[in-house]
Amino acid sequence: MFQIDDFSFNTKKEFYDNIICNAKGLMYEERDKIANLANISALLFYTMEKINWVGFYLYKNDELVLGPFQGKPACIRIKIGKGVCGTAAKSRKTQIVPDVHEFQGHIPCDGDTNSEIVIPIVVDNKLIGVLDIDSPITNRFDVTDSEYLNKLVSLITDSCDWNE
Ligand code: SME
């Protein structure tokens, strides 16, 4: 049984080191992408402070399609280049959005969201999708979040089979 109650740490680094350790454990000897993405979204949703949505969009037929997530029901399809997710997918660069209301073309899914971070997922130079995390707090995400969430995404890309 997974214990969620001991995730309070003094620094983001300690928090994310623990997240990465737990993510390794959850994906140990399991390479099914849907199973692993579902468990990682639950791990993040129940441990990260001040967030209201965590999930994956997967690249399919030239658009992003909603994948495993935790939070309120969300928009299903996002065009490449549209919204924060589509921008991360197109540029293949992490998007840190301190205030979504200032981001032109932001796609609102949960009205509680005020800031957002989106990390592109790329394997062998091919776009796989994005990891999207929303917060009700303005300016919730910084470069440390970006650094460690990119490490987490690298772990995920190494841990799953993407050709199935
Ligand atoms: N806000 C995102 C859409 C996805 S939801 O936040 C879950 C965007 O602008 O791409």
Coordinates of C-alpha atoms and ligand atoms in Angstrom, one line a residue:
M1 CA 0.0 0.0 0.0
F2 CA 1.3 3.4 -0.9
Q3 CA 1.7 5.8 2.0
I4 CA 1.1 9.5 1.1
D5 CA 1.3 11.2 4.5
D6 CA 5.0 11.7 4.9
F7 CA 5.7 14.1 2.0
S8 CA 6.5 17.4 3.9
F9 CA 10.1 18.4 3.3
N10 CA 12.1 21.6 4.0
T11 CA 13.2 22.2 0.5
K12 CA 11.8 21.6 -3.0
K13 CA 15.0 19.6 -3.7
E14 CA 14.3 17.2 -0.9
F15 CA 10.6 17.0 -2.0
Y16 CA 11.5 16.1 -5.6
D17 CA 14.3 13.7 -4.6
N18 CA 11.6 11.8 -2.7
I19 CA 9.2 12.1 -5.6
I20 CA 11.7 10.6 -8.0
C21 CA 12.6 7.8 -5.6
N22 CA 8.9 7.0 -5.3
A23 CA 8.3 7.2 -9.0
K24 CA 11.1 4.7 -9.6
G25 CA 9.4 2.4 -7.1
L26 CA 6.0 2.8 -8.8
M27 CA 7.4 2.1 -12.3
Y28 CA 9.7 -0.8 -11.2
E29 CA 9.4 -3.7 -13.6
E30 CA 6.4 -2.1 -15.3
R31 CA 6.7 -0.5 -18.7
D32 CA 3.0 0.0 -19.6
K33 CA 2.7 3.7 -20.4
I34 CA -0.9 4.2 -19.4
A35 CA -0.4 2.4 -16.1
N36 CA 2.8 4.3 -15.3
L37 CA 1.4 7.8 -16.3
A38 CA -1.7 7.1 -14.3
N39 CA 0.3 6.3 -11.2
I40 CA 2.7 9.3 -11.6
S41 CA -0.2 11.7 -12.0
A42 CA -1.7 10.3 -8.8
L43 CA 1.7 10.5 -7.0
L44 CA 2.1 14.2 -8.0
F45 CA -1.6 15.2 -7.3
Y46 CA -1.6 13.8 -3.8
T47 CA 1.9 15.0 -2.8
M48 CA 2.5 18.4 -4.4
E49 CA 1.2 21.4 -2.5
K50 CA -1.1 24.1 -3.9
I51 CA -2.0 22.4 -7.2
N52 CA -5.4 21.6 -8.6
W53 CA -4.7 19.5 -11.7
V54 CA -1.9 17.2 -12.9
G55 CA -2.0 15.1 -16.0
F56 CA -0.6 14.0 -19.3
Y57 CA -1.6 14.9 -22.9
L58 CA -0.4 12.4 -25.5
Y59 CA 0.5 13.3 -29.1
K60 CA -1.7 11.5 -31.6
N61 CA -2.6 12.4 -35.2
D62 CA -1.0 15.8 -35.0
E63 CA -2.7 17.0 -31.8
L64 CA -2.6 16.4 -28.1
V65 CA -5.2 14.1 -26.6
L66 CA -6.0 13.9 -22.9
G67 CA -4.3 11.0 -21.1
P68 CA -4.1 9.9 -17.5
F69 CA -4.7 12.7 -15.1
Q70 CA -6.0 13.7 -11.6
G71 CA -8.3 16.7 -11.1
K72 CA -11.5 18.0 -12.7
P73 CA -12.5 16.7 -16.1
A74 CA -10.5 18.7 -18.7
C75 CA -10.5 19.6 -22.4
I76 CA -9.7 16.5 -24.5
R77 CA -8.0 17.7 -27.6
I78 CA -5.4 20.5 -28.0
K79 CA -3.9 21.6 -31.3
I80 CA -0.1 21.8 -31.5
G81 CA 0.8 25.5 -30.9
K82 CA -2.4 26.3 -29.0
G83 CA -2.6 27.0 -25.3
V84 CA 0.2 26.4 -22.9
C85 CA 0.3 22.7 -23.6
G86 CA 0.3 23.1 -27.4
T87 CA 3.1 25.8 -27.1
A88 CA 5.2 23.4 -25.0
A89 CA 4.6 20.7 -27.5
K90 CA 5.5 22.9 -30.5
S91 CA 8.6 24.5 -29.0
R92 CA 9.6 21.4 -27.1
K93 CA 10.5 23.8 -24.3
T94 CA 9.1 23.8 -20.7
Q95 CA 6.5 26.6 -20.2
I96 CA 6.4 28.2 -16.8
V97 CA 3.3 30.5 -16.7
P98 CA 3.2 32.6 -13.6
D99 CA -0.3 34.0 -14.4
V100 CA -2.4 32.1 -16.9
H101 CA -4.7 35.1 -17.4
E102 CA -1.7 36.9 -19.0
F103 CA -0.8 34.1 -21.4
Q104 CA -2.4 34.8 -24.7
G105 CA -4.3 31.8 -25.9
H106 CA -4.4 30.0 -22.6
I107 CA -7.0 27.2 -22.6
P108 CA -9.0 27.4 -19.4
C109 CA -10.1 23.9 -18.1
D110 CA -10.4 24.4 -14.4
G111 CA -11.5 27.9 -13.3
D112 CA -9.4 27.6 -10.2
T113 CA -6.2 27.6 -12.1
N114 CA -4.0 30.7 -11.9
S115 CA -0.5 29.4 -12.8
E116 CA 0.7 26.5 -14.8
I117 CA 3.8 24.5 -15.8
V118 CA 4.0 22.3 -18.9
I119 CA 6.9 19.9 -19.6
P120 CA 7.3 18.4 -23.1
I121 CA 7.9 14.7 -23.4
V122 CA 10.2 13.8 -26.2
V123 CA 11.7 10.3 -27.0
D124 CA 14.3 9.8 -29.8
N125 CA 13.5 13.3 -31.0
K126 CA 9.8 12.4 -31.4
L127 CA 7.1 14.2 -29.5
I128 CA 5.3 11.9 -27.1
G129 CA 3.1 14.4 -25.2
V130 CA 3.3 16.8 -22.3
L131 CA 3.1 16.8 -18.5
D132 CA 0.8 19.6 -17.4
I133 CA 0.4 20.9 -13.8
D134 CA -2.0 23.6 -12.7
S135 CA -2.1 25.6 -9.5
P136 CA -4.7 27.9 -7.9
I137 CA -1.8 30.1 -6.7
T138 CA -0.2 32.8 -8.9
N139 CA 3.5 32.2 -9.6
R140 CA 3.5 28.7 -8.1
F141 CA 6.2 27.2 -10.3
D142 CA 9.9 28.2 -10.6
V143 CA 13.1 27.0 -12.3
T144 CA 13.6 24.4 -9.5
D145 CA 10.1 22.9 -10.3
S146 CA 11.1 22.9 -14.0
E147 CA 14.5 21.3 -13.3
Y148 CA 13.1 18.4 -11.2
L149 CA 9.9 17.8 -13.3
N150 CA 12.2 17.5 -16.3
K151 CA 14.2 14.9 -14.4
L152 CA 11.0 13.1 -13.6
V153 CA 9.9 13.2 -17.2
S154 CA 13.3 11.7 -18.2
L155 CA 12.7 8.9 -15.8
I156 CA 9.3 8.4 -17.2
T157 CA 10.6 8.3 -20.8
D158 CA 13.2 5.7 -19.8
S159 CA 10.7 3.6 -17.9
C160 CA 7.9 3.1 -20.5
D161 CA 7.5 1.4 -23.8
W162 CA 6.2 4.1 -26.3
N163 CA 5.7 2.0 -29.4
E164 CA 2.7 0.0 -28.2
Ligands
SME1 N1 -4.5 25.2 -19.7 C1 -4.0 24.2 -20.7 C2 -5.1 23.3 -21.1 C3 -5.1 22.0 -20.3 S1 -5.7 22.2 -18.7 O1 -5.0 23.2 -17.9 C4 -5.9 20.8 -17.9 C5 -3.5 25.0 -21.9 O2 -3.6 26.2 -22.0 O3 -2.9 24.3 -22.8

